[in-house]
Amino acid sequence: MGDVVSIKDLTFAYCNQKNTLCEINAQIHKGDLITLLGPNGVGKSTLLNCITGLLPVQKDTIKLNNHDIILLKIKHIAQTIAYVPQIIQNNFDYTIWDYVTLGRTAHKNIFEQPCEMDYKIAGEALDKLNIRHLQTKSFNEISGGEQQQVCIARAIAQQPKLILLDEPTSALDFDNQIKVLNLTKKLSELGYAVLMTTHNPDHSLLLNSTVWILGRDGRMTVGSSDELITEKTLRGLYASEIYVSEILSANRKICFVNKL
């Protein structure tokens, strides 16, 4: 099975600064579910921006479908990768139907109007998330949890191989966090590769995901949630007294702090 994304010895620095990312190596395959952890400011969003081609990288450090990203046009990158941002800004009063249909832009020429097939794909994306009932509503009038689901539907309509979710639960209440995590797992089961950044290591355990941990030195460790979500690793990463314990009634491990 070929890599959707291959990262080899990726090093990145902003102008006149030390390396933000240092010798990053990783692969993403079809159906992979990956959670990216790390303290604030270590470069998680920078890594996502490198993967999407928004930041310049060296030759042969990032490949999409075995093609060097620096040789690909933005349109071709968008046909492989969909990005769902942490903060959703919508300055136009789109209906949900129109907003999700915008995901087809990656497959259209400039000024080309959506066709019947585009609308069919947009409808299928809404159906996959069970939110077809929202299609006539205004994006700016629905709840934050619904907006997050609609943005993921738009990403699905893009027909990518990889969906990047940048802290998708950060502004949601507990119920909607659970819905988005369930949706993230479902996307992986449907065959999409999913890379999700999060500040909650318990998400990695809940999803039983592959884990990428980005440290303060700009280096990244890759492993399973069982291997990397440990007290030793988390205490070093977050400089806090974090505990990891097996909860027999839930049949899983959890992360927690003992007291404040």
PDB file of C-alpha atoms in Angstrom:
ATOM      1  CA  MET A   1       0.000   0.000   0.000  1.00  0.00           C
ATOM      2  CA  GLY A   2       1.448   3.376  -1.022  1.00  0.00           C
ATOM      3  CA  ASP A   3       1.755   6.329   1.289  1.00  0.00           C
ATOM      4  CA  VAL A   4      -0.817   9.104   1.092  1.00  0.00           C
ATOM      5  CA  VAL A   5       1.815  11.322   2.707  1.00  0.00           C
ATOM      6  CA  SER A   6       5.486  10.578   3.243  1.00  0.00           C
ATOM      7  CA  ILE A   7       7.613  12.926   5.368  1.00  0.00           C
ATOM      8  CA  LYS A   8      11.374  12.446   5.286  1.00  0.00           C
ATOM      9  CA  ASP A   9      13.879  14.496   7.301  1.00  0.00           C
ATOM     10  CA  LEU A  10      11.621  17.542   7.347  1.00  0.00           C
ATOM     11  CA  THR A  11      13.261  20.530   9.009  1.00  0.00           C
ATOM     12  CA  PHE A  12      11.585  23.938   9.027  1.00  0.00           C
ATOM     13  CA  ALA A  13      12.416  27.320  10.535  1.00  0.00           C
ATOM     14  CA  TYR A  14      10.787  30.722  10.267  1.00  0.00           C
ATOM     15  CA  CYS A  15      13.022  33.636   9.265  1.00  0.00           C
ATOM     16  CA  ASN A  16      15.831  34.372  11.736  1.00  0.00           C
ATOM     17  CA  GLN A  17      14.563  31.747  14.196  1.00  0.00           C
ATOM     18  CA  LYS A  18      15.838  28.395  15.345  1.00  0.00           C
ATOM     19  CA  ASN A  19      14.279  25.268  13.854  1.00  0.00           C
ATOM     20  CA  THR A  20      10.603  24.849  14.690  1.00  0.00           C
ATOM     21  CA  LEU A  21      10.558  21.353  13.176  1.00  0.00           C
ATOM     22  CA  CYS A  22      13.667  19.176  13.226  1.00  0.00           C
ATOM     23  CA  GLU A  23      14.221  16.029  11.147  1.00  0.00           C
ATOM     24  CA  ILE A  24      10.583  14.890  11.121  1.00  0.00           C
ATOM     25  CA  ASN A  25       9.953  11.434   9.656  1.00  0.00           C
ATOM     26  CA  ALA A  26       6.497   9.867   9.313  1.00  0.00           C
ATOM     27  CA  GLN A  27       4.087   8.236   6.890  1.00  0.00           C
ATOM     28  CA  ILE A  28       0.315   8.414   6.531  1.00  0.00           C
ATOM     29  CA  HIS A  29      -1.576   5.581   4.857  1.00  0.00           C
ATOM     30  CA  LYS A  30      -5.171   5.111   3.774  1.00  0.00           C
ATOM     31  CA  GLY A  31      -7.431   4.649   6.792  1.00  0.00           C
ATOM     32  CA  ASP A  32      -4.829   5.813   9.321  1.00  0.00           C
ATOM     33  CA  LEU A  33      -6.151   7.627  12.393  1.00  0.00           C
ATOM     34  CA  ILE A  34      -3.470   9.827  13.932  1.00  0.00           C
ATOM     35  CA  THR A  35      -3.576  12.220  16.882  1.00  0.00           C
ATOM     36  CA  LEU A  36      -0.891  14.902  17.036  1.00  0.00           C
ATOM     37  CA  LEU A  37       0.030  16.034  20.561  1.00  0.00           C
ATOM     38  CA  GLY A  38       2.373  18.678  21.893  1.00  0.00           C
ATOM     39  CA  PRO A  39       2.491  21.777  24.097  1.00  0.00           C
ATOM     40  CA  ASN A  40       1.435  25.181  22.781  1.00  0.00           C
ATOM     41  CA  GLY A  41       3.916  26.748  20.409  1.00  0.00           C
ATOM     42  CA  VAL A  42       5.940  23.660  19.475  1.00  0.00           C
ATOM     43  CA  GLY A  43       4.870  23.701  15.823  1.00  0.00           C
ATOM     44  CA  LYS A  44       1.811  21.468  15.417  1.00  0.00           C
ATOM     45  CA  SER A  45       0.051  23.956  13.130  1.00  0.00           C
ATOM     46  CA  THR A  46       3.357  24.578  11.347  1.00  0.00           C
ATOM     47  CA  LEU A  47       3.589  20.869  10.569  1.00  0.00           C
ATOM     48  CA  LEU A  48       0.038  20.864   9.184  1.00  0.00           C
ATOM     49  CA  ASN A  49       0.856  23.895   7.039  1.00  0.00           C
ATOM     50  CA  CYS A  50       3.940  22.134   5.666  1.00  0.00           C
ATOM     51  CA  ILE A  51       1.874  19.054   4.802  1.00  0.00           C
ATOM     52  CA  THR A  52      -0.698  21.183   2.951  1.00  0.00           C
ATOM     53  CA  GLY A  53       1.970  23.078   1.027  1.00  0.00           C
ATOM     54  CA  LEU A  54       1.191  26.427   2.667  1.00  0.00           C
ATOM     55  CA  LEU A  55       4.756  26.689   3.968  1.00  0.00           C
ATOM     56  CA  PRO A  56       7.841  26.098   1.793  1.00  0.00           C
ATOM     57  CA  VAL A  57       9.780  22.882   2.342  1.00  0.00           C
ATOM     58  CA  GLN A  58      12.919  21.406   0.850  1.00  0.00           C
ATOM     59  CA  LYS A  59      12.864  19.106  -2.165  1.00  0.00           C
ATOM     60  CA  ASP A  60      11.877  15.478  -1.467  1.00  0.00           C
ATOM     61  CA  THR A  61      10.955  16.095   2.188  1.00  0.00           C
ATOM     62  CA  ILE A  62       7.167  15.755   1.728  1.00  0.00           C
ATOM     63  CA  LYS A  63       5.523  13.588  -0.901  1.00  0.00           C
ATOM     64  CA  LEU A  64       1.813  13.240  -1.648  1.00  0.00           C
ATOM     65  CA  ASN A  65       0.939  10.017  -3.465  1.00  0.00           C
ATOM     66  CA  ASN A  66       4.665   9.634  -4.202  1.00  0.00           C
ATOM     67  CA  HIS A  67       4.867  13.095  -5.835  1.00  0.00           C
ATOM     68  CA  ASP A  68       7.097  15.813  -4.393  1.00  0.00           C
ATOM     69  CA  ILE A  69       4.796  18.444  -2.899  1.00  0.00           C
ATOM     70  CA  ILE A  70       6.907  21.341  -4.177  1.00  0.00           C
ATOM     71  CA  LEU A  71       6.128  20.242  -7.751  1.00  0.00           C
ATOM     72  CA  LEU A  72       2.361  20.035  -7.237  1.00  0.00           C
ATOM     73  CA  LYS A  73      -0.156  22.778  -7.956  1.00  0.00           C
ATOM     74  CA  ILE A  74      -2.457  23.924  -5.150  1.00  0.00           C
ATOM     75  CA  LYS A  75      -5.414  22.365  -6.942  1.00  0.00           C
ATOM     76  CA  HIS A  76      -3.744  18.948  -6.997  1.00  0.00           C
ATOM     77  CA  ILE A  77      -2.846  19.202  -3.304  1.00  0.00           C
ATOM     78  CA  ALA A  78      -6.465  20.093  -2.528  1.00  0.00           C
ATOM     79  CA  GLN A  79      -7.605  16.947  -4.327  1.00  0.00           C
ATOM     80  CA  THR A  80      -5.540  14.888  -1.854  1.00  0.00           C
ATOM     81  CA  ILE A  81      -5.787  16.871   1.396  1.00  0.00           C
ATOM     82  CA  ALA A  82      -8.749  18.610   3.049  1.00  0.00           C
ATOM     83  CA  TYR A  83      -8.171  20.904   6.020  1.00  0.00           C
ATOM     84  CA  VAL A  84     -10.696  21.704   8.749  1.00  0.00           C
ATOM     85  CA  PRO A  85      -9.445  24.676  10.799  1.00  0.00           C
ATOM     86  CA  GLN A  86      -9.743  25.206  14.524  1.00  0.00           C
ATOM     87  CA  ILE A  87     -11.428  28.593  14.104  1.00  0.00           C
ATOM     88  CA  ILE A  88     -14.206  28.707  11.524  1.00  0.00           C
ATOM     89  CA  GLN A  89     -14.699  32.092   9.907  1.00  0.00           C
ATOM     90  CA  ASN A  90     -17.546  32.550   7.457  1.00  0.00           C
ATOM     91  CA  ASN A  91     -18.162  36.105   6.285  1.00  0.00           C
ATOM     92  CA  PHE A  92     -20.905  35.129   3.834  1.00  0.00           C
ATOM     93  CA  ASP A  93     -24.385  33.935   4.666  1.00  0.00           C
ATOM     94  CA  TYR A  94     -24.134  30.569   2.928  1.00  0.00           C
ATOM     95  CA  THR A  95     -26.749  27.904   3.304  1.00  0.00           C
ATOM     96  CA  ILE A  96     -25.335  24.600   4.502  1.00  0.00           C
ATOM     97  CA  TRP A  97     -26.017  23.139   1.070  1.00  0.00           C
ATOM     98  CA  ASP A  98     -23.969  25.838  -0.685  1.00  0.00           C
ATOM     99  CA  TYR A  99     -21.216  25.716   1.931  1.00  0.00           C
ATOM    100  CA  VAL A 100     -20.691  21.965   1.561  1.00  0.00           C
ATOM    101  CA  THR A 101     -20.838  22.255  -2.241  1.00  0.00           C
ATOM    102  CA  LEU A 102     -17.865  24.641  -2.015  1.00  0.00           C
ATOM    103  CA  GLY A 103     -15.813  21.538  -1.254  1.00  0.00           C
ATOM    104  CA  ARG A 104     -16.069  20.689  -4.944  1.00  0.00           C
ATOM    105  CA  THR A 105     -13.955  23.746  -5.836  1.00  0.00           C
ATOM    106  CA  ALA A 106     -10.817  21.582  -5.814  1.00  0.00           C
ATOM    107  CA  HIS A 107     -12.181  19.719  -8.830  1.00  0.00           C
ATOM    108  CA  LYS A 108     -13.431  22.711 -10.821  1.00  0.00           C
ATOM    109  CA  ASN A 109     -11.813  25.252 -13.095  1.00  0.00           C
ATOM    110  CA  ILE A 110     -12.035  28.928 -12.221  1.00  0.00           C
ATOM    111  CA  PHE A 111     -15.564  30.321 -12.751  1.00  0.00           C
ATOM    112  CA  GLU A 112     -16.849  26.793 -13.496  1.00  0.00           C
ATOM    113  CA  GLN A 113     -20.240  26.190 -11.917  1.00  0.00           C
ATOM    114  CA  PRO A 114     -21.129  23.051  -9.930  1.00  0.00           C
ATOM    115  CA  CYS A 115     -22.760  20.312 -11.990  1.00  0.00           C
ATOM    116  CA  GLU A 116     -25.272  17.619 -11.092  1.00  0.00           C
ATOM    117  CA  MET A 117     -22.469  15.265 -10.009  1.00  0.00           C
ATOM    118  CA  ASP A 118     -21.056  17.908  -7.643  1.00  0.00           C
ATOM    119  CA  TYR A 119     -24.437  18.331  -5.975  1.00  0.00           C
ATOM    120  CA  LYS A 120     -24.777  14.546  -5.689  1.00  0.00           C
ATOM    121  CA  ILE A 121     -21.392  14.313  -3.951  1.00  0.00           C
ATOM    122  CA  ALA A 122     -22.286  17.201  -1.605  1.00  0.00           C
ATOM    123  CA  GLY A 123     -25.537  15.451  -0.681  1.00  0.00           C
ATOM    124  CA  GLU A 124     -23.714  12.191  -0.002  1.00  0.00           C
ATOM    125  CA  ALA A 125     -21.297  14.035   2.310  1.00  0.00           C
ATOM    126  CA  LEU A 126     -24.241  15.397   4.317  1.00  0.00           C
ATOM    127  CA  ASP A 127     -25.749  11.924   4.453  1.00  0.00           C
ATOM    128  CA  LYS A 128     -22.529  10.346   5.739  1.00  0.00           C
ATOM    129  CA  LEU A 129     -22.680  12.678   8.739  1.00  0.00           C
ATOM    130  CA  ASN A 130     -26.462  12.399   9.131  1.00  0.00           C
ATOM    131  CA  ILE A 131     -26.901  16.175   8.827  1.00  0.00           C
ATOM    132  CA  ARG A 132     -28.971  16.406   5.643  1.00  0.00           C
ATOM    133  CA  HIS A 133     -31.704  18.078   7.743  1.00  0.00           C
ATOM    134  CA  LEU A 134     -29.454  21.152   8.078  1.00  0.00           C
ATOM    135  CA  GLN A 135     -29.037  21.778   4.338  1.00  0.00           C
ATOM    136  CA  THR A 136     -31.440  24.732   4.058  1.00  0.00           C
ATOM    137  CA  LYS A 137     -30.218  26.497   7.198  1.00  0.00           C
ATOM    138  CA  SER A 138     -27.729  29.364   7.280  1.00  0.00           C
ATOM    139  CA  PHE A 139     -24.199  28.454   8.365  1.00  0.00           C
ATOM    140  CA  ASN A 140     -24.102  31.418  10.748  1.00  0.00           C
ATOM    141  CA  GLU A 141     -27.310  30.347  12.504  1.00  0.00           C
ATOM    142  CA  ILE A 142     -26.384  26.793  13.524  1.00  0.00           C
ATOM    143  CA  SER A 143     -24.512  25.775  16.677  1.00  0.00           C
ATOM    144  CA  GLY A 144     -20.742  25.439  16.993  1.00  0.00           C
ATOM    145  CA  GLY A 145     -20.973  21.655  17.061  1.00  0.00           C
ATOM    146  CA  GLU A 146     -23.115  21.651  13.936  1.00  0.00           C
ATOM    147  CA  GLN A 147     -20.713  24.050  12.226  1.00  0.00           C
ATOM    148  CA  GLN A 148     -17.833  21.671  12.932  1.00  0.00           C
ATOM    149  CA  GLN A 149     -19.787  18.777  11.412  1.00  0.00           C
ATOM    150  CA  VAL A 150     -20.683  20.877   8.366  1.00  0.00           C
ATOM    151  CA  CYS A 151     -17.013  21.793   7.846  1.00  0.00           C
ATOM    152  CA  ILE A 152     -16.129  18.101   7.939  1.00  0.00           C
ATOM    153  CA  ALA A 153     -18.908  17.416   5.413  1.00  0.00           C
ATOM    154  CA  ARG A 154     -17.384  20.047   3.140  1.00  0.00           C
ATOM    155  CA  ALA A 155     -14.017  18.305   3.530  1.00  0.00           C
ATOM    156  CA  ILE A 156     -15.624  14.979   2.559  1.00  0.00           C
ATOM    157  CA  ALA A 157     -17.199  16.612  -0.523  1.00  0.00           C
ATOM    158  CA  GLN A 158     -13.658  17.547  -1.542  1.00  0.00           C
ATOM    159  CA  GLN A 159     -13.041  13.777  -1.956  1.00  0.00           C
ATOM    160  CA  PRO A 160      -9.578  13.869  -0.379  1.00  0.00           C
ATOM    161  CA  LYS A 161      -7.463  10.966   0.791  1.00  0.00           C
ATOM    162  CA  LEU A 162      -6.361  12.800   3.952  1.00  0.00           C
ATOM    163  CA  ILE A 163      -8.426  15.012   6.260  1.00  0.00           C
ATOM    164  CA  LEU A 164      -6.558  17.323   8.651  1.00  0.00           C
ATOM    165  CA  LEU A 165      -8.507  18.367  11.751  1.00  0.00           C
ATOM    166  CA  ASP A 166      -6.894  21.187  13.748  1.00  0.00           C
ATOM    167  CA  GLU A 167      -8.145  20.899  17.344  1.00  0.00           C
ATOM    168  CA  PRO A 168     -11.721  20.152  16.228  1.00  0.00           C
ATOM    169  CA  THR A 169     -13.083  19.835  19.786  1.00  0.00           C
ATOM    170  CA  SER A 170     -11.453  22.903  21.344  1.00  0.00           C
ATOM    171  CA  ALA A 171     -14.554  25.151  21.334  1.00  0.00           C
ATOM    172  CA  LEU A 172     -17.206  22.475  21.830  1.00  0.00           C
ATOM    173  CA  ASP A 173     -19.200  21.328  24.832  1.00  0.00           C
ATOM    174  CA  PHE A 174     -18.732  17.785  26.111  1.00  0.00           C
ATOM    175  CA  ASP A 175     -21.585  16.275  24.093  1.00  0.00           C
ATOM    176  CA  ASN A 176     -20.345  17.774  20.837  1.00  0.00           C
ATOM    177  CA  GLN A 177     -16.775  16.743  21.604  1.00  0.00           C
ATOM    178  CA  ILE A 178     -17.953  13.134  21.791  1.00  0.00           C
ATOM    179  CA  LYS A 179     -19.866  13.517  18.513  1.00  0.00           C
ATOM    180  CA  VAL A 180     -16.788  14.876  16.722  1.00  0.00           C
ATOM    181  CA  LEU A 181     -14.552  12.131  18.128  1.00  0.00           C
ATOM    182  CA  ASN A 182     -17.053   9.495  16.976  1.00  0.00           C
ATOM    183  CA  LEU A 183     -17.130  11.158  13.584  1.00  0.00           C
ATOM    184  CA  THR A 184     -13.321  11.167  13.420  1.00  0.00           C
ATOM    185  CA  LYS A 185     -13.281   7.423  14.047  1.00  0.00           C
ATOM    186  CA  LYS A 186     -16.003   6.888  11.433  1.00  0.00           C
ATOM    187  CA  LEU A 187     -13.984   8.795   8.800  1.00  0.00           C
ATOM    188  CA  SER A 188     -11.050   6.446   9.346  1.00  0.00           C
ATOM    189  CA  GLU A 189     -13.337   3.423   9.070  1.00  0.00           C
ATOM    190  CA  LEU A 190     -14.632   4.816   5.761  1.00  0.00           C
ATOM    191  CA  GLY A 191     -11.064   4.751   4.425  1.00  0.00           C
ATOM    192  CA  TYR A 192      -9.990   8.367   4.884  1.00  0.00           C
ATOM    193  CA  ALA A 193      -6.635   9.013   6.505  1.00  0.00           C
ATOM    194  CA  VAL A 194      -7.242  11.403   9.415  1.00  0.00           C
ATOM    195  CA  LEU A 195      -4.684  13.522  11.257  1.00  0.00           C
ATOM    196  CA  MET A 196      -6.134  15.392  14.248  1.00  0.00           C
ATOM    197  CA  THR A 197      -4.296  17.815  16.515  1.00  0.00           C
ATOM    198  CA  THR A 198      -5.451  17.871  20.121  1.00  0.00           C
ATOM    199  CA  HIS A 199      -4.352  19.108  23.531  1.00  0.00           C
ATOM    200  CA  ASN A 200      -6.108  16.222  25.270  1.00  0.00           C
ATOM    201  CA  PRO A 201      -4.035  12.996  25.385  1.00  0.00           C
ATOM    202  CA  ASP A 202      -7.147  11.117  26.475  1.00  0.00           C
ATOM    203  CA  HIS A 203      -8.438  11.555  22.909  1.00  0.00           C
ATOM    204  CA  SER A 204      -5.574   9.352  21.710  1.00  0.00           C
ATOM    205  CA  LEU A 205      -6.613   6.621  24.144  1.00  0.00           C
ATOM    206  CA  LEU A 206     -10.317   6.923  23.290  1.00  0.00           C
ATOM    207  CA  LEU A 207      -9.615   6.643  19.573  1.00  0.00           C
ATOM    208  CA  ASN A 208      -6.878   4.007  19.987  1.00  0.00           C
ATOM    209  CA  SER A 209      -4.978   6.022  17.401  1.00  0.00           C
ATOM    210  CA  THR A 210      -1.451   6.214  16.152  1.00  0.00           C
ATOM    211  CA  VAL A 211       0.203   9.045  18.095  1.00  0.00           C
ATOM    212  CA  TRP A 212       2.595  11.714  16.898  1.00  0.00           C
ATOM    213  CA  ILE A 213       4.193  13.630  19.774  1.00  0.00           C
ATOM    214  CA  LEU A 214       5.954  16.869  18.889  1.00  0.00           C
ATOM    215  CA  GLY A 215       8.381  17.969  21.572  1.00  0.00           C
ATOM    216  CA  ARG A 216       9.802  21.341  22.506  1.00  0.00           C
ATOM    217  CA  ASP A 217      13.009  20.463  20.635  1.00  0.00           C
ATOM    218  CA  GLY A 218      11.069  20.253  17.353  1.00  0.00           C
ATOM    219  CA  ARG A 219      11.527  16.493  17.070  1.00  0.00           C
ATOM    220  CA  MET A 220       8.662  14.059  16.716  1.00  0.00           C
ATOM    221  CA  THR A 221       8.069  10.609  18.177  1.00  0.00           C
ATOM    222  CA  VAL A 222       5.670   8.186  16.474  1.00  0.00           C
ATOM    223  CA  GLY A 223       4.001   5.185  18.086  1.00  0.00           C
ATOM    224  CA  SER A 224       0.758   3.626  19.289  1.00  0.00           C
ATOM    225  CA  SER A 225      -1.377   5.181  22.024  1.00  0.00           C
ATOM    226  CA  ASP A 226      -0.410   2.332  24.375  1.00  0.00           C
ATOM    227  CA  GLU A 227       3.281   2.969  23.740  1.00  0.00           C
ATOM    228  CA  LEU A 228       3.294   6.756  24.028  1.00  0.00           C
ATOM    229  CA  ILE A 229       0.430   7.788  26.302  1.00  0.00           C
ATOM    230  CA  THR A 230       2.281   6.996  29.513  1.00  0.00           C
ATOM    231  CA  GLU A 231       2.804   8.927  32.724  1.00  0.00           C
ATOM    232  CA  LYS A 232       6.523   9.361  32.004  1.00  0.00           C
ATOM    233  CA  THR A 233       5.943  10.714  28.500  1.00  0.00           C
ATOM    234  CA  LEU A 234       3.071  13.043  29.443  1.00  0.00           C
ATOM    235  CA  ARG A 235       4.794  14.446  32.519  1.00  0.00           C
ATOM    236  CA  GLY A 236       7.853  15.273  30.439  1.00  0.00           C
ATOM    237  CA  LEU A 237       5.755  16.748  27.657  1.00  0.00           C
ATOM    238  CA  TYR A 238       3.466  18.942  29.738  1.00  0.00           C
ATOM    239  CA  ALA A 239       5.562  19.461  32.903  1.00  0.00           C
ATOM    240  CA  SER A 240       2.575  18.426  35.018  1.00  0.00           C
ATOM    241  CA  GLU A 241       1.775  15.564  37.394  1.00  0.00           C
ATOM    242  CA  ILE A 242      -0.332  13.511  34.974  1.00  0.00           C
ATOM    243  CA  TYR A 243      -1.541   9.996  35.737  1.00  0.00           C
ATOM    244  CA  VAL A 244      -2.552   7.198  33.376  1.00  0.00           C
ATOM    245  CA  SER A 245      -4.728   4.462  34.810  1.00  0.00           C
ATOM    246  CA  GLU A 246      -6.722   1.469  33.602  1.00  0.00           C
ATOM    247  CA  ILE A 247     -10.468   1.755  34.311  1.00  0.00           C
ATOM    248  CA  LEU A 248     -11.828  -1.779  34.341  1.00  0.00           C
ATOM    249  CA  SER A 249     -15.498  -0.769  34.114  1.00  0.00           C
ATOM    250  CA  ALA A 250     -14.770   1.226  30.941  1.00  0.00           C
ATOM    251  CA  ASN A 251     -12.232  -1.305  29.621  1.00  0.00           C
ATOM    252  CA  ARG A 252      -9.767   1.413  28.765  1.00  0.00           C
ATOM    253  CA  LYS A 253      -7.026   3.680  30.091  1.00  0.00           C
ATOM    254  CA  ILE A 254      -7.638   7.320  30.990  1.00  0.00           C
ATOM    255  CA  CYS A 255      -5.425  10.353  31.639  1.00  0.00           C
ATOM    256  CA  PHE A 256      -6.049  12.590  34.632  1.00  0.00           C
ATOM    257  CA  VAL A 257      -4.522  14.908  37.217  1.00  0.00           C
ATOM    258  CA  ASN A 258      -4.897  13.828  40.832  1.00  0.00           C
ATOM    259  CA  LYS A 259      -5.876  17.250  42.195  1.00  0.00           C
ATOM    260  CA  LEU A 260      -5.299  20.956  41.624  1.00  0.00           C
TER     261      LEU A 260
END
